Coordinates of C-alpha atoms and ligand atoms in Angstrom, one line a residue:
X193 CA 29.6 -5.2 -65.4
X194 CA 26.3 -5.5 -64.1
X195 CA 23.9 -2.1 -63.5
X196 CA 21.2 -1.6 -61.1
X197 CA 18.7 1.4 -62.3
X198 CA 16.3 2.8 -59.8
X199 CA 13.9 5.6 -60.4
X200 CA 11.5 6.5 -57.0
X201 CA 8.8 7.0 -59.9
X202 CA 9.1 3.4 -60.7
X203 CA 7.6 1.4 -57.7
X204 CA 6.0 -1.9 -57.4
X205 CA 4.1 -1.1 -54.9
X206 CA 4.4 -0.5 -51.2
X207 CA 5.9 -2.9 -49.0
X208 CA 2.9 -4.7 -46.8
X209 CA 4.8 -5.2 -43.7
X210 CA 3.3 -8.4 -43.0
X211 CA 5.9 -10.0 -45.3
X212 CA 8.3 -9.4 -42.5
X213 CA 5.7 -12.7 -40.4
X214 CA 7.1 -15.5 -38.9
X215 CA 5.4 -18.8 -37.7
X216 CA 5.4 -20.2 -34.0
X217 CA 4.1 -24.2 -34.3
X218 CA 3.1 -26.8 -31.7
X219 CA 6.4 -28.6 -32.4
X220 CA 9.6 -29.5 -31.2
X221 CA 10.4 -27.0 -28.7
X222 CA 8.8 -23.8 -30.7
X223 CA 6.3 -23.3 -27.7
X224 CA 7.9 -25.1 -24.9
X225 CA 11.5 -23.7 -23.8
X226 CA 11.0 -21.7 -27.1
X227 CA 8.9 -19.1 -26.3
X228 CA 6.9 -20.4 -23.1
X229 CA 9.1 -22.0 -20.2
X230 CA 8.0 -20.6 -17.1
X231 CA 10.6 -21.9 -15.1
X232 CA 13.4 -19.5 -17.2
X233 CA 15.0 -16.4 -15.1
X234 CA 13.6 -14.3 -17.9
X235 CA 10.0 -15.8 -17.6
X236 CA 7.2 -13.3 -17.2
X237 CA 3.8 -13.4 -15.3
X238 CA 2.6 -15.4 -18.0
X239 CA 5.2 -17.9 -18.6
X240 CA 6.8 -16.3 -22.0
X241 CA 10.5 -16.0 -22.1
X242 CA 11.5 -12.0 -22.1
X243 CA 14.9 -12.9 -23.5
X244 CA 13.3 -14.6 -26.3
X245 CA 10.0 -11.9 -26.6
X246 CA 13.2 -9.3 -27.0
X247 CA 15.3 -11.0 -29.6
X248 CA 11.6 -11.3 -31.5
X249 CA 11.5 -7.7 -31.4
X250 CA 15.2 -7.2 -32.7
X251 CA 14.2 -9.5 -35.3
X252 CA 11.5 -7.3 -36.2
X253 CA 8.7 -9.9 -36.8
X254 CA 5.4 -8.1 -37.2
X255 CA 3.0 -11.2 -37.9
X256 CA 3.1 -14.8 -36.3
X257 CA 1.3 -17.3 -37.5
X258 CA -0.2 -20.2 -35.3
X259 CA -0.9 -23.3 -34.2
X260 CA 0.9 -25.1 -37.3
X261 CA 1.7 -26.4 -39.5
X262 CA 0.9 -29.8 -40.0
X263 CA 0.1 -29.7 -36.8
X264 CA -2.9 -27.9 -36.3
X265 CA -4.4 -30.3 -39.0
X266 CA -5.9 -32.9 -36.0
X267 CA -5.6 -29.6 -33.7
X268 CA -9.2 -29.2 -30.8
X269 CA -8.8 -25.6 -30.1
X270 CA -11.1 -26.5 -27.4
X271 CA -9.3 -28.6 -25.1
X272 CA -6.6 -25.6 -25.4
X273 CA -9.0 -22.9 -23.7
X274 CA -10.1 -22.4 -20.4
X275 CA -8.5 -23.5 -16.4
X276 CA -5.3 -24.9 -17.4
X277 CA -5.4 -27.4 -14.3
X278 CA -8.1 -28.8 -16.4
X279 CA -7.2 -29.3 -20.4
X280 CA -6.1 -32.7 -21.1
X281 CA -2.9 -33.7 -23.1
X282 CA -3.7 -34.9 -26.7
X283 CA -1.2 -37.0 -29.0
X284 CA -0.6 -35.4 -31.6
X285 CA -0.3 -37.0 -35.3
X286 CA 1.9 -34.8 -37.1
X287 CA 4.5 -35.0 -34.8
X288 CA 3.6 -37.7 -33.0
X289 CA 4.0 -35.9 -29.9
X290 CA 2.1 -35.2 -27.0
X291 CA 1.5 -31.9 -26.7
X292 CA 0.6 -30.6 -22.7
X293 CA -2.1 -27.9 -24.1
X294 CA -0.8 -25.1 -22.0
X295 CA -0.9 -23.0 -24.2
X296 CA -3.5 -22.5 -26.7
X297 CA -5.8 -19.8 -28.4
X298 CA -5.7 -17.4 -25.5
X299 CA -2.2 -17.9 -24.4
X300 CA -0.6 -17.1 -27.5
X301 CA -3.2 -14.1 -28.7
X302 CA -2.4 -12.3 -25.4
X303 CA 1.3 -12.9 -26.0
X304 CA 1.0 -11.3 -29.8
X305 CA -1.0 -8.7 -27.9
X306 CA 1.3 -7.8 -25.4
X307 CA 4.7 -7.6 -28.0
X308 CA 3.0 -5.8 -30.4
X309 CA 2.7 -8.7 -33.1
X310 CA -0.2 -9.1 -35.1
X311 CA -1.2 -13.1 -35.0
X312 CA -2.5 -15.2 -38.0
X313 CA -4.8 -18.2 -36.7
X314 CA -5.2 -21.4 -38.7
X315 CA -8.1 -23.5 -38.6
X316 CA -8.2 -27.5 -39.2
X317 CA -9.6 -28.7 -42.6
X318 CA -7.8 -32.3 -41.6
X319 CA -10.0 -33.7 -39.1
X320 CA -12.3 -31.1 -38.6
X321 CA -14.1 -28.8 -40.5
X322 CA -16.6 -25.8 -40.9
X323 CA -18.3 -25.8 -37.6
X324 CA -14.7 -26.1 -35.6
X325 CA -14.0 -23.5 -37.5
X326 CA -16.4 -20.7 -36.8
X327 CA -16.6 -21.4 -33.6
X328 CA -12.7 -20.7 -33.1
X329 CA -13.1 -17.3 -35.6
X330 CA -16.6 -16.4 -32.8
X331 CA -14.0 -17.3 -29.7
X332 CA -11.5 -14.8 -31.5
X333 CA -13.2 -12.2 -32.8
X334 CA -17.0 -12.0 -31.5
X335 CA -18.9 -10.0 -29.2
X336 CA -20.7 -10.7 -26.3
X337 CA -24.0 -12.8 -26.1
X338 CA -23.5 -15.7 -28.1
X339 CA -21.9 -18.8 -27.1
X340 CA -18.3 -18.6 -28.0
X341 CA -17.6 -15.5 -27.3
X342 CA -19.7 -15.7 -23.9
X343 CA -17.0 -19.0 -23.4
X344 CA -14.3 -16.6 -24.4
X345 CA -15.1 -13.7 -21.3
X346 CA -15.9 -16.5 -19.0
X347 CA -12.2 -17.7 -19.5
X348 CA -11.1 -14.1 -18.4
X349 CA -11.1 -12.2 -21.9
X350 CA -14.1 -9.4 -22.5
X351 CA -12.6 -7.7 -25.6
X352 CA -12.7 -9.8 -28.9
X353 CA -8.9 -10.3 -30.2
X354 CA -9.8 -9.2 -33.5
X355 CA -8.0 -11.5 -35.5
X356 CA -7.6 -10.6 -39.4
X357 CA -6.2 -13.4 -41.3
X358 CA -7.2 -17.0 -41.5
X359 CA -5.5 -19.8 -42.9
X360 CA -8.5 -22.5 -44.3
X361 CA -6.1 -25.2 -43.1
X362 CA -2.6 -26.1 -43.9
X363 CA -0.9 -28.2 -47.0
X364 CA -4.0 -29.8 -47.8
X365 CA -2.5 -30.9 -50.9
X366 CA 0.4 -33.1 -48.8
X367 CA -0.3 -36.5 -48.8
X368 CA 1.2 -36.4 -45.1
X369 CA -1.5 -34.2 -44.0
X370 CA -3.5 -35.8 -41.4
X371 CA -6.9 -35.5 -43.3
X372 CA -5.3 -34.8 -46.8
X373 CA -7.5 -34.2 -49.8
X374 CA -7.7 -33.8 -53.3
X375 CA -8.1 -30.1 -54.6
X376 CA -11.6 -30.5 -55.3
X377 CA -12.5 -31.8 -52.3
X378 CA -10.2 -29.7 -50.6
X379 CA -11.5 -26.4 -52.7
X380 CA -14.9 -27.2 -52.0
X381 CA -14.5 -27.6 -48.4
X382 CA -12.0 -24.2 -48.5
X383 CA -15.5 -22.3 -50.6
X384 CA -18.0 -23.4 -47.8
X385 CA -15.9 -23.1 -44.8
X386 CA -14.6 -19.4 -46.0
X387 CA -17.9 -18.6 -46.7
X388 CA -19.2 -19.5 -43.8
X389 CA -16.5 -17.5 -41.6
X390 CA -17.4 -14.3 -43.4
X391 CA -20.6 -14.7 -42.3
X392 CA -19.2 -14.6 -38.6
X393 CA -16.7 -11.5 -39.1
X394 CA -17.0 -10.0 -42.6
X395 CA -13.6 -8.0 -41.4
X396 CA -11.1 -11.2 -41.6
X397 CA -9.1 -12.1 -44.9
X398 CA -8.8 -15.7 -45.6
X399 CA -5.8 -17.6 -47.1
X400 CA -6.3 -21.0 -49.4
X401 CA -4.0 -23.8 -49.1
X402 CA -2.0 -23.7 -52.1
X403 CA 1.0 -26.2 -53.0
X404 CA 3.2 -27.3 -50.1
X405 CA 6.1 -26.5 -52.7
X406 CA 6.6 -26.4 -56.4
X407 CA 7.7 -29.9 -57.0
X408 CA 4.5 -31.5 -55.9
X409 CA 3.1 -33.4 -59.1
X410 CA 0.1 -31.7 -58.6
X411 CA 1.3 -27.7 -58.5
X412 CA -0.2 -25.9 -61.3
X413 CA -3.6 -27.9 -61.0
X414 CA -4.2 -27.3 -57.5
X415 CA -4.2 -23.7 -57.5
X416 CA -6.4 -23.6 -60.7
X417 CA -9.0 -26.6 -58.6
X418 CA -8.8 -24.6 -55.6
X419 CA -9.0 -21.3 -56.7
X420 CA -12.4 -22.3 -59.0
X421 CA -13.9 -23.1 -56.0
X422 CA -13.0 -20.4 -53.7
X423 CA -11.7 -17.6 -56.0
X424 CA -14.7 -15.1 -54.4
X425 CA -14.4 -16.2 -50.9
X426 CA -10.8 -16.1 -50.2
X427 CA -8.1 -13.4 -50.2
X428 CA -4.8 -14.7 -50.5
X429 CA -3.0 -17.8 -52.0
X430 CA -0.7 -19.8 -49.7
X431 CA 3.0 -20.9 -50.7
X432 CA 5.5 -22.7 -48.4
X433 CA 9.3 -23.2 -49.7
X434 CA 12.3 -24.8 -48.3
X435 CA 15.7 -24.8 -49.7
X436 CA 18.8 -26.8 -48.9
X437 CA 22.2 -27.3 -50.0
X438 CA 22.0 -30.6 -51.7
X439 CA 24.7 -33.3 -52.9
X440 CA 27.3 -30.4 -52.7
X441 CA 25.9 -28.7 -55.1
X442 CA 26.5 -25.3 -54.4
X443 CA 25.2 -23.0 -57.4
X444 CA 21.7 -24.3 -57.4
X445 CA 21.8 -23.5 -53.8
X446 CA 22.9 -20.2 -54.1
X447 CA 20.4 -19.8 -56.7
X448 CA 17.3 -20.8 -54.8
X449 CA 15.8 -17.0 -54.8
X450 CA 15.4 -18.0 -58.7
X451 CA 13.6 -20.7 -58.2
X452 CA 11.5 -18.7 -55.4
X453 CA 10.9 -16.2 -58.3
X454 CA 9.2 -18.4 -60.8
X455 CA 7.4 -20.6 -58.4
X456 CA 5.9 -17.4 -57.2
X457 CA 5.3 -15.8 -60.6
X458 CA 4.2 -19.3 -62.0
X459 CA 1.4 -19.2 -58.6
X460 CA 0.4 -15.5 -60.1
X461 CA -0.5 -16.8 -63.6
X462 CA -2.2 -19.7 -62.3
X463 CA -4.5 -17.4 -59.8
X464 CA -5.0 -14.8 -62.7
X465 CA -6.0 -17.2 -65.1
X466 CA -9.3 -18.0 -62.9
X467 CA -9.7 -14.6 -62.6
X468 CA -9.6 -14.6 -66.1
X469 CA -12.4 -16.9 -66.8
X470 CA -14.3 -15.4 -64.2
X471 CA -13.8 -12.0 -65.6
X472 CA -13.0 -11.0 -62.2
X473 CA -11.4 -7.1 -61.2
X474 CA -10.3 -9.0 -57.5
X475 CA -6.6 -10.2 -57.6
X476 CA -5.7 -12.8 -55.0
X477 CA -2.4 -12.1 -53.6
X478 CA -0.2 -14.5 -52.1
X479 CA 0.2 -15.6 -48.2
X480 CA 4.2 -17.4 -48.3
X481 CA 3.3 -18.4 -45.2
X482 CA 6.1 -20.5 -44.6
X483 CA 9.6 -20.2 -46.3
X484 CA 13.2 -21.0 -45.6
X485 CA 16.3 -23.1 -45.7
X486 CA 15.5 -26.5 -44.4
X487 CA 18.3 -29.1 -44.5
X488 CA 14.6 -31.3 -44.8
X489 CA 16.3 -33.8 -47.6
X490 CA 19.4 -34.4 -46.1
X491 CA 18.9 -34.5 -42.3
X492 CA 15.0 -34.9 -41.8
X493 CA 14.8 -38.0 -40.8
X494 CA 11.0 -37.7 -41.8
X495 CA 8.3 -37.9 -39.6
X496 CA 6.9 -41.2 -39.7
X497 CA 9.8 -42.7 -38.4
X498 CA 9.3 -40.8 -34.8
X499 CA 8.7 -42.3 -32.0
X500 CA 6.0 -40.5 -29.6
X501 CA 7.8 -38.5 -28.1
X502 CA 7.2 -36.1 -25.0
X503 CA 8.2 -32.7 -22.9
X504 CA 9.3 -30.4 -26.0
X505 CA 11.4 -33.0 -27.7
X506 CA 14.1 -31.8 -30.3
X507 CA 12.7 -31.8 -33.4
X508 CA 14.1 -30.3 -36.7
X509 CA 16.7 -27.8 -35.0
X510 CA 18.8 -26.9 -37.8
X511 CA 21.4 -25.0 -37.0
X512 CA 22.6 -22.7 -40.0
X513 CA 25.5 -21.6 -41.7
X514 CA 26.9 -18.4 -43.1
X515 CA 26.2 -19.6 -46.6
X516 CA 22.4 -20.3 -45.2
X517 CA 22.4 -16.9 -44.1
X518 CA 23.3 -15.5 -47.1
X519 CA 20.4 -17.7 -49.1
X520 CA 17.7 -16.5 -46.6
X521 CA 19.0 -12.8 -47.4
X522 CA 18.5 -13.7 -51.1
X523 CA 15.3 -15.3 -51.0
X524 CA 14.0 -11.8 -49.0
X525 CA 15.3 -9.7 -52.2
X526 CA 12.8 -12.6 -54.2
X527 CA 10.3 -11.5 -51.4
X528 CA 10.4 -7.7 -51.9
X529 CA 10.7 -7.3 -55.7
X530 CA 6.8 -9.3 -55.6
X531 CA 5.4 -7.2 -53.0
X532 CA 2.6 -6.3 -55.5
X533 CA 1.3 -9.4 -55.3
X534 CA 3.0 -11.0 -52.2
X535 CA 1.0 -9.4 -49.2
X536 CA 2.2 -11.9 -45.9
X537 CA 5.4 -13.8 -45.6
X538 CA 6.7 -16.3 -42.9
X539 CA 9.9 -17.4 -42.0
X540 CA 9.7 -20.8 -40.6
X541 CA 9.6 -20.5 -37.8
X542 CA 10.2 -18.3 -35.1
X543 CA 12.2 -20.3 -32.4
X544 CA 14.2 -23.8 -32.4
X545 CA 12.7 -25.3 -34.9
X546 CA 14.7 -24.3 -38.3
X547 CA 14.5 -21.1 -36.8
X548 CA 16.3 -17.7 -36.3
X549 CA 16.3 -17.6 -32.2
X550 CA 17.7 -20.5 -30.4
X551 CA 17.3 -21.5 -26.9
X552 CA 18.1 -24.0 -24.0
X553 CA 16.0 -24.7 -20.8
X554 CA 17.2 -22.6 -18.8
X555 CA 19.8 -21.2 -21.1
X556 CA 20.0 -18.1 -22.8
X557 CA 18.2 -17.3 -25.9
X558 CA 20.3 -16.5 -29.4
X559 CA 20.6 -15.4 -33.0
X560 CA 21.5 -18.4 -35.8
X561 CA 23.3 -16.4 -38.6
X562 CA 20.0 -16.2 -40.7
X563 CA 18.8 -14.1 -37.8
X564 CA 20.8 -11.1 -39.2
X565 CA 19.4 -10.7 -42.9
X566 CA 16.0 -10.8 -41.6
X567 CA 16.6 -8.5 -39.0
X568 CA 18.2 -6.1 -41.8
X569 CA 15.6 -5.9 -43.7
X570 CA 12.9 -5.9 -41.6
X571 CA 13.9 -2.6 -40.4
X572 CA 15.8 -0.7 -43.4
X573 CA 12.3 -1.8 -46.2
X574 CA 10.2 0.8 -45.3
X575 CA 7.8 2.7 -47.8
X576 CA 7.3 1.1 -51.1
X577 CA 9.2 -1.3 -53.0
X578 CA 10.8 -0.3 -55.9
X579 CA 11.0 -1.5 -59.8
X580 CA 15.0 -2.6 -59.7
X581 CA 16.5 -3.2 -63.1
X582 CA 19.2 -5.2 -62.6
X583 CA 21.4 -6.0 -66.3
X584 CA 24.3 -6.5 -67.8
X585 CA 25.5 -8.8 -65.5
X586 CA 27.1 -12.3 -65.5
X587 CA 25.1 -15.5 -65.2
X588 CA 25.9 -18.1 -63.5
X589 CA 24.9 -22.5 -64.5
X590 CA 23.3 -24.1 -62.0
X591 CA 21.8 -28.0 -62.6
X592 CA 18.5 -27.3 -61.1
X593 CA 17.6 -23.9 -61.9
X594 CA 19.1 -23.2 -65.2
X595 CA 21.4 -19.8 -65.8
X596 CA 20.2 -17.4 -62.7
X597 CA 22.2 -13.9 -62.8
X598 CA 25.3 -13.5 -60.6
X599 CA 23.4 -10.2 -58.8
X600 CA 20.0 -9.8 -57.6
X601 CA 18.7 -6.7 -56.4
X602 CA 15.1 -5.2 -54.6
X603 CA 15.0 -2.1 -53.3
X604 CA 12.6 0.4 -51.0
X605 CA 12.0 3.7 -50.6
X606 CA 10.3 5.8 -48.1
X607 CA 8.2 8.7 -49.6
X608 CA 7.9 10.3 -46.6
X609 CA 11.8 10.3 -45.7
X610 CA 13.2 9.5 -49.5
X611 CA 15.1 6.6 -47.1
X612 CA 16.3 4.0 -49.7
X613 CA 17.1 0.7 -48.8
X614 CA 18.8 -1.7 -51.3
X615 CA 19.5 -4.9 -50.7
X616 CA 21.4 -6.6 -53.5
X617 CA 23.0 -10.6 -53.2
X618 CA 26.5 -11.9 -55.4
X619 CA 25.8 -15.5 -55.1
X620 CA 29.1 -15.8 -57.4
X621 CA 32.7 -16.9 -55.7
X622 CA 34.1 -13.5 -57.2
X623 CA 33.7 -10.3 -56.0
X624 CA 31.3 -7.9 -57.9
X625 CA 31.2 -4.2 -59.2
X626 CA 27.9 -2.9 -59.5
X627 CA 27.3 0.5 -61.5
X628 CA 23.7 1.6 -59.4
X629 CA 22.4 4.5 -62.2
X630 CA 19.2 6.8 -61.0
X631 CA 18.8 8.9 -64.3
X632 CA 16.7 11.8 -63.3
X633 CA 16.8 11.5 -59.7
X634 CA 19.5 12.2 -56.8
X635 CA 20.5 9.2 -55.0
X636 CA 23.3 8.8 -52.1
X637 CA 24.3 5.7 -50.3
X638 CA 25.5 6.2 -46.5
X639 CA 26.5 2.5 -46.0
X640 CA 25.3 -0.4 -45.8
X641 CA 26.1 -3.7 -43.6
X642 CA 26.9 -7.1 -45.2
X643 CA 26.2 -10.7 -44.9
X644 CA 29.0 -13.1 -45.8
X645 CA 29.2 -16.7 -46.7
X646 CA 32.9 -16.7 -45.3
X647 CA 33.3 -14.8 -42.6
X648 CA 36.8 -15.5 -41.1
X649 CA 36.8 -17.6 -37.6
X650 CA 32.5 -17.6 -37.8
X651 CA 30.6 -19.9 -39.9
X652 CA 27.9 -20.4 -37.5
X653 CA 26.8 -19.4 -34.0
X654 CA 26.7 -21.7 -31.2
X655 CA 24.7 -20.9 -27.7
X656 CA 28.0 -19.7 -26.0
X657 CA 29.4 -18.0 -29.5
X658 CA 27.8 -15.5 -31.8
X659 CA 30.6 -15.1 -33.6
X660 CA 28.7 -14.2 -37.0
X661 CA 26.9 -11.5 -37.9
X662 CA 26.9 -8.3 -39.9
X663 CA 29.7 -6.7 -41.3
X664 CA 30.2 -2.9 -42.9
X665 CA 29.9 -3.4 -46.8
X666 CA 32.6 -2.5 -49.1
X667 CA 33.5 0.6 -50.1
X668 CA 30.9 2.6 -52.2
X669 CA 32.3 5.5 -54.7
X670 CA 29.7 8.3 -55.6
X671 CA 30.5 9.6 -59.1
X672 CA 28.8 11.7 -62.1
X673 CA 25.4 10.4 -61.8
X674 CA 26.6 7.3 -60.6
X675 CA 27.4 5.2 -58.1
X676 CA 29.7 2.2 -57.5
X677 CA 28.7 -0.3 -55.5
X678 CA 31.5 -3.5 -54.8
X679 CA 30.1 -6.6 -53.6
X680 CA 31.7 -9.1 -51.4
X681 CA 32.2 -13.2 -52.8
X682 CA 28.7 -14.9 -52.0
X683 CA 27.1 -12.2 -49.9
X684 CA 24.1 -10.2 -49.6
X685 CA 24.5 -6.7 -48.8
X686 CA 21.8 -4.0 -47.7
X687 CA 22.9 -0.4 -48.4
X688 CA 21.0 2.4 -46.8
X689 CA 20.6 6.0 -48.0
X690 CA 18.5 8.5 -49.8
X691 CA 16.4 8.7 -53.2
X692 CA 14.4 11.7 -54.6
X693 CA 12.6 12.9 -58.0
Ligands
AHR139 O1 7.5 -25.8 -40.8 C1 7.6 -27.2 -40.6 C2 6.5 -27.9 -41.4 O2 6.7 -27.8 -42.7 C3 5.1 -27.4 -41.2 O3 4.4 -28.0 -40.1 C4 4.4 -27.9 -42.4 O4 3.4 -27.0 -42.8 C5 5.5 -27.9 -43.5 O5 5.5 -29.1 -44.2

């Protein structure tokens, strides 16, 4: 029977609450009937959806990152500032579609201003390059009397934004990156253009492109390149992941927080090793700047084959499943055991495209069944993440990822409060028992609420429907020092309660 031990002594460290980020793209209809459309009953003075802005909030995103994404590779922030009447349309070559340039830099920093949500900016290392750059990070984030700022309070906006983190491009190392490169000429370009946005604003922290996932033939090597290059300049490491059910195969899917696991701890060794040779105290910590399920393989028609397209097209609007929702609750238990070393984290994306919110012109925003592990455990992980031992416990084959246990587990704690959260997954078709021991400290669990990957009469949510969502968790039984903990067939449970020395 598999045990979870938890002491509140034992902590990885505490939980940044930028892992809880998500990522708002020029694509598809992320922006336009995502979260802009003007036209909607729920519009406000600016043109943002409320309904949407609220189900953000209930969501509990506290980062956003922005403009892309592939897209922000062949990206003029410039032609996205100033008089709307006058900023032209552009084609863009990622998605070969044209976007309007309604919104841009200001737009979407006010937005992020006004709901509370810190933003991440990305700059273009595809077609562009160190001078683009710093003048975006001066329109951002400097004061008065030089020329990009000066541009920035003639277009309506005296205070600087203040923007912290940077993103030196995006999947650099994809050969379907407009202006893809190799990672020395990629690292080199990272080093100089970091550099030179330090000198602007000291304050920022800057993330390097790592691999776009771990099965690119060049993973390993490109962090180790890159990193050599810009291990003094930069702050974090980026990873993206997608997962998807493929070819039936149900296990390996259900095991995809595994493979999350080493791919993140394999992107740790690489980093450390250049800190290694440098002899360097710095650790760079990790930006997962974009992560989720992504039926990409299956259903992605890919996206050379697009036609240019116009007005918000639909692009990549997965709709997800209760199993989905129960891999995205799994991959977040991945996400908070590493919070030592994982500092930002987005789910991609935020709206409509493979998203948690969906919407319609005119229509009513809603949740997709992922929406509701998120949501969980954006608000129960609070304090610092704790040092779960989780053994004893079946395994279970899968063909991609090898034997992964049956039950993974993270947990928080508050030290403030002593408010524990613990968020444990049975990817297995059986139902689990779980013995949780806290030897040498008092522990109580109140409840907890449960995502399932059969919920009778709701295996997804449609616009008119929201059948699924969260239900109350099994029975928990409180005995001599232990607790019993019983966990529904393929679910992903988060229990709430108190821990203390
Ligand atoms: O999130 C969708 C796309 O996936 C992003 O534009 C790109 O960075 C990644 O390949």
């Amino acid at each position: 029977m598999t045990t979870i031990t938890l002491h509140p002594d034992f902590r990885v460290g505490p939980v940044d609450r930028r892992v809880f980020g998500s990522f708002v793209e020029h694509l598809g209809r992320c922006v336009y009937t995502g979260i802009y459309e003007p036209d909607h009953a729920t519009a406000d003075e600016f043109g943002f959806r409320r309904d949407v802005a609220d189900l953000t909030r209930e969501l509990g995103v506290t980062m956003l990152r922005y403009p892309g994404g592939n897209f922000v590779s062949n990206y003029t922030w410039e032609d996205a500032v100033g008089p709307v009447e006058q900023r032209k349309p552009f084609l863009d070559l990622a998605w070969r579609t044209v976007e309007p340039n309604l919104v841009g830099t200001d737009e979407f920093l006010q937005y992020c201003e006004r709901e509370g949500i810190e933003p991440m900016m990305a700059v273009n290392l595809g077609t562009r390059g160190i001078d683009a750059a710093i003048g975006l990070l001066e329109y951002c984030n400097g004061e008065a009397g030089t020329k990009w700022a000066d541009m920035r309070i003639a277009n309506g906006r005296e205070k600087p934004y203040g923007v912290k983190l940077w993103c030196l491009g995006n999947e650099m190392d994809g050969p379907w990156q407009i202006g893809h490169k190799n990672a020395d000429e990629y690292g080199r370009l990272a080093a100089a253009t970091g550099r030179a946005m330090k000198q602007v604003d000291p304050s920022i922290e800057l993330v390097a492109c790592g691999s776009s996932s771990m099965m690119m033939d060049t993973f390993g090597s490109w962090e180790r390149t890159v990193l050599s290059h810009c291990y003094d300049v930069v702050d974090h490491i980026s990873m993206h992941a997608y997962y998807e059910e493929l070819d039936g195969d149900r296990a390996s899917f259900l095991g995809s927080g595994t493979a999350m696991e080493k791919f993140v701890e394999r992107v740790v060794a690489s980093a450390d090793s250049i800190g290694a040779e440098k002899r360097s105290d710095k650790r760079i910590t990790i930006s997962f700047d974009e992560w989720n399920v992504w039926y990409l393989v299956s259903r992605f028609p890919g996206e050379a084959n697009l036609p240019v397209q116009r007005d918000a097209p639909r692009i990549i609007e997965d709709r997800y499943s209760a199993l989905d929702a129960v891999v995205v609750g799994d991959l977040l238990v991945t996400l908070l055991r590493h919070t030592d070393r994982v500092a930002v984290a987005c789910l991609a994306q935020l709206v409509n495209v493979i998203a948690p919110i969906m919407t319609e012109p005119g229509g009513e925003a809603w949740r997709q069944t992922t929406f509701h592990p998120f949501a969980t455990a954006a608000r129960l992980a609070q304090g610092d993440a704790l040092q779960v031992q989780v053994t004893d416990g079946p395994v279970m084959a899968t063909d991609k990822h090898g034997d992964v246990p049956v039950v993974t587990a993270a947990a928080t704690v508050d030290p403030e409060t002593g408010a524990l959260a613990l968020f444990v997954t049975n990817r297995s078709a059986a139902e689990q028992t779980v013995t949780l021991r806290h030897p040498g400290a008092t522990a109580r669990i109140e409840g907890g609420t449960a995502v399932l990957a059969d919920q009778a009469g709701a295996r997804e949510n449609q616009a008119d429907a929201e059948a699924y969502g969260p239900v109350d968790a099994l029975p928990v039984a409180h005995g001599d020092g232990l607790i019993t903990l019983t966990l529904a067939p393929e679910s992903w449970t988060a229990f709430h309660g108190t821990l203390s020395a």
